[in-house]
Short mmCIF file of C-alpha atoms in Angstrom, two decimals:
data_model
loop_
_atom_site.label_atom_id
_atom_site.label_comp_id
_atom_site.label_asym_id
_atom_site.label_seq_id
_atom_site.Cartn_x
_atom_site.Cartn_y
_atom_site.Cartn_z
CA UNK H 1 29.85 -18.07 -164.77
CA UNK H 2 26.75 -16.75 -165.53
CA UNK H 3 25.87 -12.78 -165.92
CA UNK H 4 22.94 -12.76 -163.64
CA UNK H 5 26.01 -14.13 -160.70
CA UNK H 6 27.50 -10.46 -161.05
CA UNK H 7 24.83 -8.44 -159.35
CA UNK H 8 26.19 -7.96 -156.26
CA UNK H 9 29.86 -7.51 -157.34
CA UNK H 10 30.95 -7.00 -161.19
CA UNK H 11 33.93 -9.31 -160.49
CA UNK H 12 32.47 -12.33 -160.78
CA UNK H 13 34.24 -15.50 -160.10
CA UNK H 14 38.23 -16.34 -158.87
CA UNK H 15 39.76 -16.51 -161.78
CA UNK H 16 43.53 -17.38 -160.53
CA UNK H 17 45.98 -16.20 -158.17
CA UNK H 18 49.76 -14.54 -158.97
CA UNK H 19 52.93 -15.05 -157.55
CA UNK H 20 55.82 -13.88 -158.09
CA UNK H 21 59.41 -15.24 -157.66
CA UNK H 22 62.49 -14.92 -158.86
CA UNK H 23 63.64 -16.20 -162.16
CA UNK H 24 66.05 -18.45 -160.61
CA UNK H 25 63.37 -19.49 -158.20
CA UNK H 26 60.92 -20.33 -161.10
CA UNK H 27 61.44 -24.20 -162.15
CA UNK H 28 61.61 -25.22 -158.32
CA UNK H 29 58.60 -23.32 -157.73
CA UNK H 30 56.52 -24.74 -160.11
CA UNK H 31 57.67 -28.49 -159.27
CA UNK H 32 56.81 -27.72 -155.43
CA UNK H 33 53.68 -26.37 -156.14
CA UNK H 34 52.54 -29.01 -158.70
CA UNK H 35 53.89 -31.64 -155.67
CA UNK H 36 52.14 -29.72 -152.71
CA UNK H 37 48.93 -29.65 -154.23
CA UNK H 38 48.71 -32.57 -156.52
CA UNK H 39 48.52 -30.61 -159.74
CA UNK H 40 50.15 -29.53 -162.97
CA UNK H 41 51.06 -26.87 -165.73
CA UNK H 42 47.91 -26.63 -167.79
CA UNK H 43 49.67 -23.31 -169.54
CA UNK H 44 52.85 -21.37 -169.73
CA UNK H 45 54.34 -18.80 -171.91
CA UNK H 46 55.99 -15.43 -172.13
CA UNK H 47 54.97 -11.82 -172.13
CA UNK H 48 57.05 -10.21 -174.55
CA UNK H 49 55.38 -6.38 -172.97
CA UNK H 50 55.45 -7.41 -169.15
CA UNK H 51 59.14 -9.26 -170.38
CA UNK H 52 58.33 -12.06 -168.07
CA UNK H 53 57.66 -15.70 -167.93
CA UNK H 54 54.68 -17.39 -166.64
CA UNK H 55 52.98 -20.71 -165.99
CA UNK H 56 49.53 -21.50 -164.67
CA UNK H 57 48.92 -24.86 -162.56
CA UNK H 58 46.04 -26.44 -162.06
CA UNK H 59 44.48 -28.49 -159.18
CA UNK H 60 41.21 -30.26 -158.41
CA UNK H 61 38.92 -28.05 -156.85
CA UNK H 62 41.39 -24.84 -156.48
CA UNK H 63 41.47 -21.85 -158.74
CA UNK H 64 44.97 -21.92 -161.10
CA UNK H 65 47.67 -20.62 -159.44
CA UNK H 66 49.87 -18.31 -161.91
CA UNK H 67 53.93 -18.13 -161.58
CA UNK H 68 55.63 -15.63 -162.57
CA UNK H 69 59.12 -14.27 -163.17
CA UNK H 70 60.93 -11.69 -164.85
CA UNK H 71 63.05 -12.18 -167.95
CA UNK H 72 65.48 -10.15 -167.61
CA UNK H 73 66.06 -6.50 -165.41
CA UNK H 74 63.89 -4.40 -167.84
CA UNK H 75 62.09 -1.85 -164.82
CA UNK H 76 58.48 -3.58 -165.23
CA UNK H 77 56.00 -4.08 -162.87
CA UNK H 78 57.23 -7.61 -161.43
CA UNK H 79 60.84 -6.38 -161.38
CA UNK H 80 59.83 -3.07 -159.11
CA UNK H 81 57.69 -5.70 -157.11
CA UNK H 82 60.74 -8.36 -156.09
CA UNK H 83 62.83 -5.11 -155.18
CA UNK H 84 60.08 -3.90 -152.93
CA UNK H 85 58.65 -6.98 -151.63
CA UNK H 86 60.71 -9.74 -152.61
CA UNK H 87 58.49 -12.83 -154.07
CA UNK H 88 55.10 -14.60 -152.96
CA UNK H 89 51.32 -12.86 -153.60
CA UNK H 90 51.39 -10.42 -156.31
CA UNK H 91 47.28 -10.28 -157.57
CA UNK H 92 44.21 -11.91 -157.22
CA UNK H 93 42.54 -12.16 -160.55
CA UNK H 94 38.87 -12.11 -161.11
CA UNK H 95 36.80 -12.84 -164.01
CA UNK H 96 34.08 -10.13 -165.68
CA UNK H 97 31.61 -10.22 -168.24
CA UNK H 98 31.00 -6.20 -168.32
CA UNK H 99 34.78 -4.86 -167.41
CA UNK H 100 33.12 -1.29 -167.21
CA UNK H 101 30.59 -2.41 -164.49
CA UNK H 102 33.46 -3.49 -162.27
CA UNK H 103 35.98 -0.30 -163.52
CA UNK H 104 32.89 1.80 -162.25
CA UNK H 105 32.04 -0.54 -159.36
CA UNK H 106 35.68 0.38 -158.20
CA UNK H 107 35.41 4.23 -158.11
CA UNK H 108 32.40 3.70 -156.52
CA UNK H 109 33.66 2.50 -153.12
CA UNK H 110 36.36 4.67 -153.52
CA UNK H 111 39.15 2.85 -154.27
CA UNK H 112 42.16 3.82 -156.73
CA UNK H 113 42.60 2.06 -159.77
CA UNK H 114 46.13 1.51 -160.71
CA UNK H 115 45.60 0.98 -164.84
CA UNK H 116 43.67 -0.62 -167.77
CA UNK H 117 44.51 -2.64 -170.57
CA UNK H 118 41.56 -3.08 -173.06
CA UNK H 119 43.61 -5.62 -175.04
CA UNK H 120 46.52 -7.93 -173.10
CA UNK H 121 46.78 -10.47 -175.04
CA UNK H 122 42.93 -10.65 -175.97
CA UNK H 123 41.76 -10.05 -172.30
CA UNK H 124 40.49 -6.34 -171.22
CA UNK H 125 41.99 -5.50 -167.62
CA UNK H 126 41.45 -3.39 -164.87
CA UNK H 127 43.68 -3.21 -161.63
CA UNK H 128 42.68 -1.90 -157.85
CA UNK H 129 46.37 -0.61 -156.26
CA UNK H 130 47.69 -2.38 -153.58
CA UNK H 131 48.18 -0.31 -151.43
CA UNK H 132 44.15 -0.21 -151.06
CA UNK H 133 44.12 -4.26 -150.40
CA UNK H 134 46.85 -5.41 -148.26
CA UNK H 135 49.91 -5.15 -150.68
CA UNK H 136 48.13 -7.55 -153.31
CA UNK H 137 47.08 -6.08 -156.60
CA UNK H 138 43.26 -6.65 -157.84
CA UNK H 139 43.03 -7.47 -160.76
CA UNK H 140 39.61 -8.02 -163.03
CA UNK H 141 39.68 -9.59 -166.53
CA UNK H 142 37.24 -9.76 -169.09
CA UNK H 143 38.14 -12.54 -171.78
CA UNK H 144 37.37 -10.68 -175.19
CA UNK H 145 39.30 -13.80 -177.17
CA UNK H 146 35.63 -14.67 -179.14
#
């Protein structure tokens, strides 16, 4: 993405989009999602602080799409989310290169922010509550990795 792209909006580009499921919706998930859209897991992992699972799968011409479950019945984020809502859209993610442009940009049409992370797991976050957008969580990275 290039800088000059983020004039309009600080968000820049797509980055991915969350759901959420589950844990004992997680494998099937995946494996209909990779079959639906003709794709695969390009990443997975664990959150140790979010105490959650995740894998990211990739398709031609589509942004990732990010899976998520909970670990175990800690009260995080997701686990609050599944008892509210049950699973399916939990954030749209998109991808900064000036994280205080779009925290500002935010404020600016008026809309609560939920939190910031300067440092999850070497990306800077900021989050628009969902309550503002439909029930889906906005969510704006900036990769500070090097």
């Amino acid at each position: 993405m290039n800088p000059a792209d983020q004039d309009a909006c600080p968000f820049g580009r797509l980055h991915h989009i969350g759901i959420v499921v589950e844990p004992s919706r997680y494998a099937d998930t995946i494996g209909n999602l990779c079959a639906l859209l003709g794709g695969a897991v390009t990443e997975s992992g664990e959150d140790e602080p979010l105490d959650m699972r995740w894998a990211f799968i990739a398709s031609a011409g589509n942004p990732p799409i990010e899976v998520a479950a909970p670990r175990g019945n800690r009260p995080t984020s997701l686990v609050r989310h599944l008892e509210r809502r049950g699973g399916g859209l939990h954030h749209v993610s998109f991808e900064t290169f000036d994280l205080g442009a779009a925290a500002r940009h935010i404020g600016t049409v008026g809309l609560p922010p939920v939190g910031r992370d300067d440092d999850h797991g070497g990306y800077a976050e900021v989050f628009v509550h969902p309550k503002s957008l439909g029930g889906a969580l906005f969510h704006v990275l900036e990769d500070r990795r090097g």
